[in-house]
Amino acid sequence: MSEREDGRGVLVRVSGEAPYRQIVGQIRGRIESGRLRPGDRVPSARQITAEWGVALATATKVLAALRTEGLVTAVRGVGTVVADRTPPRPRRPPGASGARAPSPPTPPPGTR
């Protein structure tokens, strides 16, 4: 069976999958398709409750699952936003400046 929304955006349980999993899948799809981009706000728990007709506890579980997957992050004073999925740059050990060590001097031609 498949998942779908009725005309009002209310989740219609068509499969045996838990409602929160269906909602996670739909929001994940918005992120993967580019409809929601890094830094964009995702629906709040209250918005999820209104849009999909689920309990606040279910909506909270949706956001927790998305955070666990690394798809979203909570930003104080902003809400939950799509995470930046670019791979982190490698960290240098403390004290490493990133400058290359000087090369040994090149001997003059014919002196080898």
mmCIF file of N, CA, C and O in Angstrom:
data_model
loop_
_atom_site.group_PDB
_atom_site.id
_atom_site.type_symbol
_atom_site.label_atom_id
_atom_site.label_comp_id
_atom_site.label_asym_id
_atom_site.label_seq_id
_atom_site.Cartn_x
_atom_site.Cartn_y
_atom_site.Cartn_z
ATOM 1 N N MET A 1 0.832 -1.185 0.000
ATOM 2 C CA MET A 1 0.000 0.000 0.000
ATOM 3 C C MET A 1 0.872 1.242 0.000
ATOM 4 O O MET A 1 2.016 1.198 0.381
ATOM 5 N N SER A 2 0.321 2.368 -0.376
ATOM 6 C CA SER A 2 1.098 3.600 -0.446
ATOM 7 C C SER A 2 0.580 4.603 0.574
ATOM 8 O O SER A 2 -0.436 4.396 1.215
ATOM 9 N N GLU A 3 1.314 5.713 0.678
ATOM 10 C CA GLU A 3 0.901 6.782 1.559
ATOM 11 C C GLU A 3 0.405 7.933 0.718
ATOM 12 O O GLU A 3 0.832 8.123 -0.404
ATOM 13 N N ARG A 4 -0.508 8.713 1.246
ATOM 14 C CA ARG A 4 -1.003 9.868 0.521
ATOM 15 C C ARG A 4 -1.645 10.823 1.503
ATOM 16 O O ARG A 4 -1.842 10.501 2.664
ATOM 17 N N GLU A 5 -1.933 12.024 1.018
ATOM 18 C CA GLU A 5 -2.648 13.010 1.805
ATOM 19 C C GLU A 5 -4.001 13.216 1.145
ATOM 20 O O GLU A 5 -4.134 13.086 -0.057
ATOM 21 N N ASP A 6 -5.011 13.531 1.956
ATOM 22 C CA ASP A 6 -6.283 13.879 1.335
ATOM 23 C C ASP A 6 -6.194 15.334 0.870
ATOM 24 O O ASP A 6 -5.166 15.971 0.996
ATOM 25 N N GLY A 7 -7.231 15.892 0.316
ATOM 26 C CA GLY A 7 -7.200 17.239 -0.242
ATOM 27 C C GLY A 7 -6.849 18.316 0.758
ATOM 28 O O GLY A 7 -6.400 19.394 0.392
ATOM 29 N N ARG A 8 -7.020 18.097 2.037
ATOM 30 C CA ARG A 8 -6.735 19.110 3.056
ATOM 31 C C ARG A 8 -5.336 18.952 3.634
ATOM 32 O O ARG A 8 -4.962 19.666 4.542
ATOM 33 N N GLY A 9 -4.552 17.980 3.146
ATOM 34 C CA GLY A 9 -3.220 17.763 3.689
ATOM 35 C C GLY A 9 -3.230 16.832 4.890
ATOM 36 O O GLY A 9 -2.210 16.637 5.521
ATOM 37 N N VAL A 10 -4.384 16.265 5.218
ATOM 38 C CA VAL A 10 -4.469 15.360 6.354
ATOM 39 C C VAL A 10 -3.947 14.001 5.932
ATOM 40 O O VAL A 10 -4.272 13.502 4.860
ATOM 41 N N LEU A 11 -3.125 13.409 6.770
ATOM 42 C CA LEU A 11 -2.533 12.119 6.470
ATOM 43 C C LEU A 11 -3.604 11.037 6.446
ATOM 44 O O LEU A 11 -4.424 10.944 7.339
ATOM 45 N N VAL A 12 -3.602 10.243 5.400
ATOM 46 C CA VAL A 12 -4.513 9.116 5.292
ATOM 47 C C VAL A 12 -3.672 7.860 5.420
ATOM 48 O O VAL A 12 -2.771 7.626 4.618
ATOM 49 N N ARG A 13 -3.938 7.071 6.419
ATOM 50 C CA ARG A 13 -3.133 5.882 6.658
ATOM 51 C C ARG A 13 -3.545 4.801 5.663
ATOM 52 O O ARG A 13 -4.599 4.222 5.764
ATOM 53 N N VAL A 14 -2.665 4.579 4.691
ATOM 54 C CA VAL A 14 -2.948 3.616 3.643
ATOM 55 C C VAL A 14 -2.060 2.392 3.808
ATOM 56 O O VAL A 14 -2.366 1.336 3.322
ATOM 57 N N SER A 15 -0.950 2.554 4.502
ATOM 58 C CA SER A 15 -0.038 1.440 4.704
ATOM 59 C C SER A 15 0.023 1.109 6.187
ATOM 60 O O SER A 15 -0.551 1.796 7.010
ATOM 61 N N GLY A 16 0.769 0.079 6.520
ATOM 62 C CA GLY A 16 0.939 -0.292 7.908
ATOM 63 C C GLY A 16 2.017 0.531 8.591
ATOM 64 O O GLY A 16 2.297 0.343 9.765
ATOM 65 N N GLU A 17 2.625 1.465 7.854
ATOM 66 C CA GLU A 17 3.700 2.288 8.404
ATOM 67 C C GLU A 17 3.133 3.299 9.405
ATOM 68 O O GLU A 17 2.079 3.883 9.191
ATOM 69 N N ALA A 18 3.877 3.517 10.481
ATOM 70 C CA ALA A 18 3.449 4.467 11.512
ATOM 71 C C ALA A 18 3.300 5.866 10.916
ATOM 72 O O ALA A 18 4.083 6.261 10.052
ATOM 73 N N PRO A 19 2.300 6.618 11.379
ATOM 74 C CA PRO A 19 2.085 7.965 10.833
ATOM 75 C C PRO A 19 3.319 8.855 10.913
ATOM 76 O O PRO A 19 3.630 9.571 9.956
ATOM 77 N N TYR A 20 4.068 8.811 12.020
ATOM 78 C CA TYR A 20 5.231 9.697 12.119
ATOM 79 C C TYR A 20 6.264 9.346 11.051
ATOM 80 O O TYR A 20 6.906 10.227 10.490
ATOM 81 N N ARG A 21 6.397 8.053 10.727
ATOM 82 C CA ARG A 21 7.343 7.615 9.690
ATOM 83 C C ARG A 21 6.899 8.130 8.318
ATOM 84 O O ARG A 21 7.726 8.494 7.493
ATOM 85 N N GLN A 22 5.593 8.118 8.067
ATOM 86 C CA GLN A 22 5.085 8.625 6.792
ATOM 87 C C GLN A 22 5.389 10.115 6.648
ATOM 88 O O GLN A 22 5.817 10.579 5.584
ATOM 89 N N ILE A 23 5.201 10.866 7.743
ATOM 90 C CA ILE A 23 5.455 12.306 7.705
ATOM 91 C C ILE A 23 6.951 12.571 7.538
ATOM 92 O O ILE A 23 7.355 13.439 6.756
ATOM 93 N N VAL A 24 7.782 11.817 8.258
ATOM 94 C CA VAL A 24 9.239 11.942 8.098
ATOM 95 C C VAL A 24 9.599 11.723 6.630
ATOM 96 O O VAL A 24 10.389 12.477 6.049
ATOM 97 N N GLY A 25 9.022 10.710 6.012
ATOM 98 C CA GLY A 25 9.297 10.418 4.609
ATOM 99 C C GLY A 25 8.898 11.556 3.689
ATOM 100 O O GLY A 25 9.618 11.877 2.735
ATOM 101 N N GLN A 26 7.773 12.198 3.987
ATOM 102 C CA GLN A 26 7.321 13.305 3.148
ATOM 103 C C GLN A 26 8.226 14.528 3.299
ATOM 104 O O GLN A 26 8.583 15.164 2.306
ATOM 105 N N ILE A 27 8.621 14.830 4.534
ATOM 106 C CA ILE A 27 9.508 15.983 4.740
ATOM 107 C C ILE A 27 10.889 15.673 4.176
ATOM 108 O O ILE A 27 11.521 16.530 3.547
ATOM 109 N N ARG A 28 11.367 14.440 4.357
ATOM 110 C CA ARG A 28 12.646 14.030 3.776
ATOM 111 C C ARG A 28 12.596 14.214 2.257
ATOM 112 O O ARG A 28 13.539 14.685 1.638
ATOM 113 N N GLY A 29 11.478 13.839 1.647
ATOM 114 C CA GLY A 29 11.316 14.008 0.201
ATOM 115 C C GLY A 29 11.405 15.463 -0.221
ATOM 116 O O GLY A 29 11.998 15.782 -1.258
ATOM 117 N N ARG A 30 10.851 16.368 0.576
ATOM 118 C CA ARG A 30 10.929 17.801 0.273
ATOM 119 C C ARG A 30 12.379 18.276 0.328
ATOM 120 O O ARG A 30 12.791 19.117 -0.467
ATOM 121 N N ILE A 31 13.138 17.733 1.288
ATOM 122 C CA ILE A 31 14.544 18.125 1.432
ATOM 123 C C ILE A 31 15.363 17.560 0.270
ATOM 124 O O ILE A 31 16.139 18.274 -0.370
ATOM 125 N N GLU A 32 15.194 16.276 -0.015
ATOM 126 C CA GLU A 32 15.982 15.628 -1.067
ATOM 127 C C GLU A 32 15.665 16.173 -2.452
ATOM 128 O O GLU A 32 16.534 16.196 -3.317
ATOM 129 N N SER A 33 14.426 16.623 -2.653
ATOM 130 C CA SER A 33 14.054 17.177 -3.958
ATOM 131 C C SER A 33 14.527 18.624 -4.132
ATOM 132 O O SER A 33 14.462 19.161 -5.232
ATOM 133 N N GLY A 34 14.974 19.239 -3.042
ATOM 134 C CA GLY A 34 15.409 20.626 -3.113
ATOM 135 C C GLY A 34 14.308 21.620 -2.833
ATOM 136 O O GLY A 34 14.534 22.832 -2.855
ATOM 137 N N ARG A 35 13.102 21.127 -2.590
ATOM 138 C CA ARG A 35 11.998 22.024 -2.254
ATOM 139 C C ARG A 35 12.292 22.746 -0.942
ATOM 140 O O ARG A 35 11.930 23.902 -0.775
ATOM 141 N N LEU A 36 12.928 22.037 -0.024
ATOM 142 C CA LEU A 36 13.437 22.646 1.204
ATOM 143 C C LEU A 36 14.955 22.589 1.113
ATOM 144 O O LEU A 36 15.522 21.519 0.914
ATOM 145 N N ARG A 37 15.612 23.737 1.243
ATOM 146 C CA ARG A 37 17.060 23.825 1.077
ATOM 147 C C ARG A 37 17.734 24.115 2.417
ATOM 148 O O ARG A 37 17.070 24.550 3.348
ATOM 149 N N PRO A 38 19.046 23.898 2.516
ATOM 150 C CA PRO A 38 19.739 24.176 3.769
ATOM 151 C C PRO A 38 19.431 25.583 4.275
ATOM 152 O O PRO A 38 19.470 26.555 3.520
ATOM 153 N N GLY A 39 19.071 25.655 5.548
ATOM 154 C CA GLY A 39 18.717 26.928 6.171
ATOM 155 C C GLY A 39 17.231 27.227 6.148
ATOM 156 O O GLY A 39 16.759 28.064 6.913
ATOM 157 N N ASP A 40 16.462 26.557 5.272
ATOM 158 C CA ASP A 40 15.010 26.759 5.237
ATOM 159 C C ASP A 40 14.381 26.173 6.492
ATOM 160 O O ASP A 40 14.806 25.125 6.988
ATOM 161 N N ARG A 41 13.352 26.840 6.981
ATOM 162 C CA ARG A 41 12.628 26.308 8.136
ATOM 163 C C ARG A 41 11.750 25.150 7.691
ATOM 164 O O ARG A 41 11.128 25.189 6.637
ATOM 165 N N VAL A 42 11.721 24.108 8.510
ATOM 166 C CA VAL A 42 10.804 22.996 8.272
ATOM 167 C C VAL A 42 9.561 23.260 9.119
ATOM 168 O O VAL A 42 9.599 24.085 10.035
ATOM 169 N N PRO A 43 8.451 22.592 8.834
ATOM 170 C CA PRO A 43 7.253 22.841 9.636
ATOM 171 C C PRO A 43 7.527 22.599 11.126
ATOM 172 O O PRO A 43 8.219 21.652 11.493
ATOM 173 N N SER A 44 6.982 23.473 11.955
ATOM 174 C CA SER A 44 7.102 23.310 13.405
ATOM 175 C C SER A 44 6.200 22.162 13.844
ATOM 176 O O SER A 44 5.361 21.668 13.073
ATOM 177 N N ALA A 45 6.338 21.751 15.095
ATOM 178 C CA ALA A 45 5.484 20.683 15.621
ATOM 179 C C ALA A 45 4.010 21.077 15.507
ATOM 180 O O ALA A 45 3.167 20.267 15.113
ATOM 181 N N ARG A 46 3.695 22.325 15.812
ATOM 182 C CA ARG A 46 2.290 22.770 15.705
ATOM 183 C C ARG A 46 1.813 22.776 14.252
ATOM 184 O O ARG A 46 0.678 22.432 13.962
ATOM 185 N N GLN A 47 2.701 23.166 13.333
ATOM 186 C CA GLN A 47 2.325 23.151 11.915
ATOM 187 C C GLN A 47 2.121 21.717 11.423
ATOM 188 O O GLN A 47 1.213 21.462 10.636
ATOM 189 N N ILE A 48 2.960 20.800 11.875
ATOM 190 C CA ILE A 48 2.797 19.392 11.504
ATOM 191 C C ILE A 48 1.465 18.878 12.033
ATOM 192 O O ILE A 48 0.728 18.193 11.319
ATOM 193 N N THR A 49 1.142 19.243 13.260
ATOM 194 C CA THR A 49 -0.133 18.837 13.860
ATOM 195 C C THR A 49 -1.300 19.322 13.012
ATOM 196 O O THR A 49 -2.231 18.557 12.731
ATOM 197 N N ALA A 50 -1.249 20.584 12.592
ATOM 198 C CA ALA A 50 -2.343 21.141 11.798
ATOM 199 C C ALA A 50 -2.379 20.562 10.387
ATOM 200 O O ALA A 50 -3.443 20.214 9.875
ATOM 201 N N GLU A 51 -1.214 20.435 9.750
ATOM 202 C CA GLU A 51 -1.164 19.986 8.356
ATOM 203 C C GLU A 51 -1.524 18.522 8.193
ATOM 204 O O GLU A 51 -2.207 18.141 7.251
ATOM 205 N N TRP A 52 -1.063 17.668 9.104
ATOM 206 C CA TRP A 52 -1.280 16.241 8.956
ATOM 207 C C TRP A 52 -2.336 15.670 9.907
ATOM 208 O O TRP A 52 -2.640 14.491 9.832
ATOM 209 N N GLY A 53 -2.849 16.483 10.806
ATOM 210 C CA GLY A 53 -3.904 16.016 11.696
ATOM 211 C C GLY A 53 -3.440 14.971 12.695
ATOM 212 O O GLY A 53 -4.165 14.012 12.974
ATOM 213 N N VAL A 54 -2.223 15.135 13.214
ATOM 214 C CA VAL A 54 -1.690 14.188 14.202
ATOM 215 C C VAL A 54 -1.520 14.891 15.540
ATOM 216 O O VAL A 54 -1.592 16.116 15.632
ATOM 217 N N ALA A 55 -1.283 14.108 16.579
ATOM 218 C CA ALA A 55 -1.086 14.656 17.917
ATOM 219 C C ALA A 55 0.248 15.392 18.002
ATOM 220 O O ALA A 55 1.181 15.109 17.236
ATOM 221 N N LEU A 56 0.352 16.312 18.944
ATOM 222 C CA LEU A 56 1.577 17.066 19.149
ATOM 223 C C LEU A 56 2.746 16.136 19.475
ATOM 224 O O LEU A 56 3.872 16.367 19.017
ATOM 225 N N ALA A 57 2.491 15.070 20.214
ATOM 226 C CA ALA A 57 3.556 14.109 20.531
ATOM 227 C C ALA A 57 4.090 13.450 19.262
ATOM 228 O O ALA A 57 5.294 13.234 19.119
ATOM 229 N N THR A 58 3.210 13.155 18.315
ATOM 230 C CA THR A 58 3.627 12.563 17.043
ATOM 231 C C THR A 58 4.457 13.563 16.254
ATOM 232 O O THR A 58 5.498 13.219 15.685
ATOM 233 N N ALA A 59 4.023 14.819 16.233
ATOM 234 C CA ALA A 59 4.751 15.858 15.510
ATOM 235 C C ALA A 59 6.142 16.059 16.110
ATOM 236 O O ALA A 59 7.124 16.225 15.375
ATOM 237 N N THR A 60 6.238 16.016 17.426
ATOM 238 C CA THR A 60 7.528 16.150 18.100
ATOM 239 C C THR A 60 8.438 14.986 17.734
ATOM 240 O O THR A 60 9.650 15.158 17.508
ATOM 241 N N LYS A 61 7.859 13.794 17.634
ATOM 242 C CA LYS A 61 8.624 12.605 17.250
ATOM 243 C C LYS A 61 9.143 12.728 15.817
ATOM 244 O O LYS A 61 10.246 12.279 15.507
ATOM 245 N N VAL A 62 8.373 13.340 14.945
ATOM 246 C CA VAL A 62 8.796 13.572 13.557
ATOM 247 C C VAL A 62 10.067 14.421 13.536
ATOM 248 O O VAL A 62 11.056 14.076 12.879
ATOM 249 N N LEU A 63 10.039 15.538 14.257
ATOM 250 C CA LEU A 63 11.192 16.433 14.268
ATOM 251 C C LEU A 63 12.410 15.762 14.895
ATOM 252 O O LEU A 63 13.534 15.936 14.415
ATOM 253 N N ALA A 64 12.196 14.963 15.943
ATOM 254 C CA ALA A 64 13.301 14.242 16.575
ATOM 255 C C ALA A 64 13.922 13.247 15.597
ATOM 256 O O ALA A 64 15.149 13.116 15.516
ATOM 257 N N ALA A 65 13.091 12.550 14.839
ATOM 258 C CA ALA A 65 13.589 11.573 13.865
ATOM 259 C C ALA A 65 14.394 12.268 12.763
ATOM 260 O O ALA A 65 15.455 11.788 12.353
ATOM 261 N N LEU A 66 13.926 13.417 12.308
ATOM 262 C CA LEU A 66 14.647 14.165 11.274
ATOM 263 C C LEU A 66 15.991 14.666 11.805
ATOM 264 O O LEU A 66 16.987 14.657 11.091
ATOM 265 N N ARG A 67 16.022 15.081 13.083
ATOM 266 C CA ARG A 67 17.289 15.501 13.696
ATOM 267 C C ARG A 67 18.248 14.325 13.800
ATOM 268 O O ARG A 67 19.439 14.444 13.507
ATOM 269 N N THR A 68 17.731 13.165 14.210
ATOM 270 C CA THR A 68 18.560 11.971 14.341
ATOM 271 C C THR A 68 19.171 11.579 13.001
ATOM 272 O O THR A 68 20.316 11.138 12.940
ATOM 273 N N GLU A 69 18.424 11.750 11.925
ATOM 274 C CA GLU A 69 18.923 11.439 10.581
ATOM 275 C C GLU A 69 19.905 12.490 10.073
ATOM 276 O O GLU A 69 20.503 12.318 9.022
ATOM 277 N N GLY A 70 20.034 13.600 10.807
ATOM 278 C CA GLY A 70 20.946 14.657 10.388
ATOM 279 C C GLY A 70 20.384 15.550 9.300
ATOM 280 O O GLY A 70 21.119 16.316 8.682
ATOM 281 N N LEU A 71 19.082 15.461 9.059
ATOM 282 C CA LEU A 71 18.461 16.260 8.003
ATOM 283 C C LEU A 71 18.140 17.674 8.454
ATOM 284 O O LEU A 71 18.089 18.596 7.639
ATOM 285 N N VAL A 72 17.863 17.849 9.750
ATOM 286 C CA VAL A 72 17.498 19.158 10.281
ATOM 287 C C VAL A 72 18.285 19.422 11.552
ATOM 288 O O VAL A 72 18.832 18.507 12.172
ATOM 289 N N THR A 73 18.296 20.689 11.921
ATOM 290 C CA THR A 73 18.940 21.092 13.171
ATOM 291 C C THR A 73 18.106 22.190 13.811
ATOM 292 O O THR A 73 17.454 22.962 13.103
ATOM 293 N N ALA A 74 18.107 22.225 15.137
ATOM 294 C CA ALA A 74 17.367 23.255 15.858
ATOM 295 C C ALA A 74 18.261 24.481 16.007
ATOM 296 O O ALA A 74 19.423 24.370 16.387
ATOM 297 N N VAL A 75 17.718 25.657 15.673
ATOM 298 C CA VAL A 75 18.450 26.911 15.793
ATOM 299 C C VAL A 75 17.695 27.796 16.775
ATOM 300 O O VAL A 75 16.523 28.114 16.540
ATOM 301 N N ARG A 76 18.374 28.150 17.846
ATOM 302 C CA ARG A 76 17.737 28.964 18.891
ATOM 303 C C ARG A 76 17.210 30.272 18.308
ATOM 304 O O ARG A 76 17.903 30.968 17.571
ATOM 305 N N GLY A 77 15.975 30.569 18.618
ATOM 306 C CA GLY A 77 15.349 31.800 18.160
ATOM 307 C C GLY A 77 14.827 31.751 16.737
ATOM 308 O O GLY A 77 14.215 32.700 16.276
ATOM 309 N N VAL A 78 15.079 30.646 16.041
ATOM 310 C CA VAL A 78 14.642 30.522 14.641
ATOM 311 C C VAL A 78 13.650 29.380 14.502
ATOM 312 O O VAL A 78 12.591 29.519 13.911
ATOM 313 N N GLY A 79 14.014 28.220 15.009
ATOM 314 C CA GLY A 79 13.193 27.019 14.873
ATOM 315 C C GLY A 79 14.036 25.900 14.297
ATOM 316 O O GLY A 79 15.261 25.907 14.391
ATOM 317 N N THR A 80 13.381 24.950 13.677
ATOM 318 C CA THR A 80 14.080 23.816 13.084
ATOM 319 C C THR A 80 14.292 24.103 11.609
ATOM 320 O O THR A 80 13.350 24.449 10.897
ATOM 321 N N VAL A 81 15.548 23.974 11.180
ATOM 322 C CA VAL A 81 15.900 24.294 9.792
ATOM 323 C C VAL A 81 16.589 23.101 9.148
ATOM 324 O O VAL A 81 17.133 22.231 9.828
ATOM 325 N N VAL A 82 16.580 23.088 7.829
ATOM 326 C CA VAL A 82 17.279 22.044 7.076
ATOM 327 C C VAL A 82 18.772 22.208 7.327
ATOM 328 O O VAL A 82 19.319 23.307 7.232
ATOM 329 N N ALA A 83 19.410 21.102 7.661
ATOM 330 C CA ALA A 83 20.846 21.116 7.958
ATOM 331 C C ALA A 83 21.655 21.279 6.685
ATOM 332 O O ALA A 83 21.234 20.857 5.605
ATOM 333 N N ASP A 84 22.822 21.867 6.832
ATOM 334 C CA ASP A 84 23.770 21.975 5.723
ATOM 335 C C ASP A 84 24.428 20.616 5.596
ATOM 336 O O ASP A 84 25.109 20.164 6.503
ATOM 337 N N ARG A 85 24.227 19.949 4.487
ATOM 338 C CA ARG A 85 24.710 18.577 4.317
ATOM 339 C C ARG A 85 26.072 18.496 3.638
ATOM 340 O O ARG A 85 26.505 17.421 3.262
ATOM 341 N N THR A 86 26.756 19.636 3.487
ATOM 342 C CA THR A 86 28.084 19.560 2.890
ATOM 343 C C THR A 86 29.019 18.896 3.881
ATOM 344 O O THR A 86 28.918 19.127 5.083
ATOM 345 N N PRO A 87 29.923 18.058 3.402
ATOM 346 C CA PRO A 87 30.813 17.367 4.325
ATOM 347 C C PRO A 87 31.705 18.360 5.064
ATOM 348 O O PRO A 87 32.150 19.339 4.473
ATOM 349 N N PRO A 88 31.942 18.124 6.341
ATOM 350 C CA PRO A 88 32.783 19.044 7.092
ATOM 351 C C PRO A 88 34.227 18.995 6.585
ATOM 352 O O PRO A 88 34.693 17.966 6.117
ATOM 353 N N ARG A 89 34.898 20.124 6.679
ATOM 354 C CA ARG A 89 36.306 20.179 6.284
ATOM 355 C C ARG A 89 37.127 19.444 7.329
ATOM 356 O O ARG A 89 36.816 19.501 8.511
ATOM 357 N N PRO A 90 38.202 18.776 6.908
ATOM 358 C CA PRO A 90 39.035 18.068 7.881
ATOM 359 C C PRO A 90 39.633 19.062 8.870
ATOM 360 O O PRO A 90 40.039 20.150 8.504
ATOM 361 N N ARG A 91 39.672 18.676 10.119
ATOM 362 C CA ARG A 91 40.227 19.530 11.160
ATOM 363 C C ARG A 91 41.732 19.322 11.232
ATOM 364 O O ARG A 91 42.213 18.221 11.107
ATOM 365 N N ARG A 92 42.444 20.413 11.438
ATOM 366 C CA ARG A 92 43.896 20.339 11.599
ATOM 367 C C ARG A 92 44.208 20.169 13.080
ATOM 368 O O ARG A 92 43.511 20.710 13.923
ATOM 369 N N PRO A 93 45.288 19.461 13.378
ATOM 370 C CA PRO A 93 45.668 19.330 14.784
ATOM 371 C C PRO A 93 46.027 20.688 15.360
ATOM 372 O O PRO A 93 46.458 21.578 14.629
ATOM 373 N N PRO A 94 45.873 20.867 16.679
ATOM 374 C CA PRO A 94 46.217 22.157 17.285
ATOM 375 C C PRO A 94 47.670 22.525 16.971
ATOM 376 O O PRO A 94 48.556 21.687 16.977
ATOM 377 N N GLY A 95 47.890 23.782 16.657
ATOM 378 C CA GLY A 95 49.232 24.256 16.363
ATOM 379 C C GLY A 95 49.603 24.156 14.896
ATOM 380 O O GLY A 95 50.604 24.711 14.470
ATOM 381 N N ALA A 96 48.807 23.443 14.107
ATOM 382 C CA ALA A 96 49.110 23.316 12.677
ATOM 383 C C ALA A 96 48.597 24.563 11.978
ATOM 384 O O ALA A 96 47.447 24.911 12.084
ATOM 385 N N SER A 97 49.479 25.225 11.274
ATOM 386 C CA SER A 97 49.090 26.467 10.611
ATOM 387 C C SER A 97 48.546 26.220 9.222
ATOM 388 O O SER A 97 47.923 27.078 8.637
ATOM 389 N N GLY A 98 48.814 25.057 8.686
ATOM 390 C CA GLY A 98 48.360 24.771 7.336
ATOM 391 C C GLY A 98 49.403 25.159 6.298
ATOM 392 O O GLY A 98 49.273 24.859 5.133
ATOM 393 N N ALA A 99 50.464 25.850 6.745
ATOM 394 C CA ALA A 99 51.524 26.219 5.802
ATOM 395 C C ALA A 99 52.382 24.995 5.518
ATOM 396 O O ALA A 99 52.596 24.158 6.391
ATOM 397 N N ARG A 100 52.860 24.899 4.309
ATOM 398 C CA ARG A 100 53.714 23.771 3.939
ATOM 399 C C ARG A 100 55.110 23.975 4.509
ATOM 400 O O ARG A 100 55.597 25.096 4.616
ATOM 401 N N ALA A 101 55.737 22.887 4.853
ATOM 402 C CA ALA A 101 57.120 22.947 5.329
ATOM 403 C C ALA A 101 58.013 23.360 4.172
ATOM 404 O O ALA A 101 57.760 23.006 3.022
ATOM 405 N N PRO A 102 59.082 24.132 4.461
ATOM 406 C CA PRO A 102 59.958 24.562 3.369
ATOM 407 C C PRO A 102 60.633 23.360 2.725
ATOM 408 O O PRO A 102 60.992 22.399 3.382
ATOM 409 N N SER A 103 60.797 23.434 1.422
ATOM 410 C CA SER A 103 61.482 22.373 0.678
ATOM 411 C C SER A 103 62.979 22.509 0.899
ATOM 412 O O SER A 103 63.488 23.628 1.054
ATOM 413 N N PRO A 104 63.711 21.389 0.878
ATOM 414 C CA PRO A 104 65.168 21.506 1.000
ATOM 415 C C PRO A 104 65.708 22.222 -0.226
ATOM 416 O O PRO A 104 65.137 22.154 -1.312
ATOM 417 N N PRO A 105 66.820 22.922 -0.059
ATOM 418 C CA PRO A 105 67.359 23.659 -1.210
ATOM 419 C C PRO A 105 67.737 22.717 -2.339
ATOM 420 O O PRO A 105 68.175 21.599 -2.118
ATOM 421 N N THR A 106 67.548 23.159 -3.550
ATOM 422 C CA THR A 106 67.890 22.378 -4.729
ATOM 423 C C THR A 106 69.367 22.602 -5.040
ATOM 424 O O THR A 106 69.814 23.762 -5.126
ATOM 425 N N PRO A 107 70.138 21.512 -5.176
ATOM 426 C CA PRO A 107 71.555 21.709 -5.483
ATOM 427 C C PRO A 107 71.736 22.283 -6.881
ATOM 428 O O PRO A 107 70.928 22.044 -7.761
ATOM 429 N N PRO A 108 72.789 23.050 -7.081
ATOM 430 C CA PRO A 108 73.041 23.628 -8.411
ATOM 431 C C PRO A 108 73.240 22.509 -9.428
ATOM 432 O O PRO A 108 73.689 21.418 -9.097
ATOM 433 N N PRO A 109 72.940 22.760 -10.682
ATOM 434 C CA PRO A 109 73.083 21.746 -11.708
ATOM 435 C C PRO A 109 74.531 21.252 -11.811
ATOM 436 O O PRO A 109 75.470 22.011 -11.670
ATOM 437 N N GLY A 110 74.678 19.962 -11.998
ATOM 438 C CA GLY A 110 75.966 19.345 -12.183
ATOM 439 C C GLY A 110 76.721 19.087 -10.891
ATOM 440 O O GLY A 110 77.878 18.702 -10.921
ATOM 441 N N THR A 111 76.100 19.301 -9.725
ATOM 442 C CA THR A 111 76.822 19.063 -8.465
ATOM 443 C C THR A 111 76.438 17.744 -7.823
ATOM 444 O O THR A 111 76.902 17.416 -6.767
ATOM 445 N N ARG A 112 75.594 16.998 -8.433
ATOM 446 C CA ARG A 112 75.175 15.719 -7.855
ATOM 447 C C ARG A 112 76.088 14.629 -8.169
ATOM 448 O O ARG A 112 76.687 14.343 -9.066
#
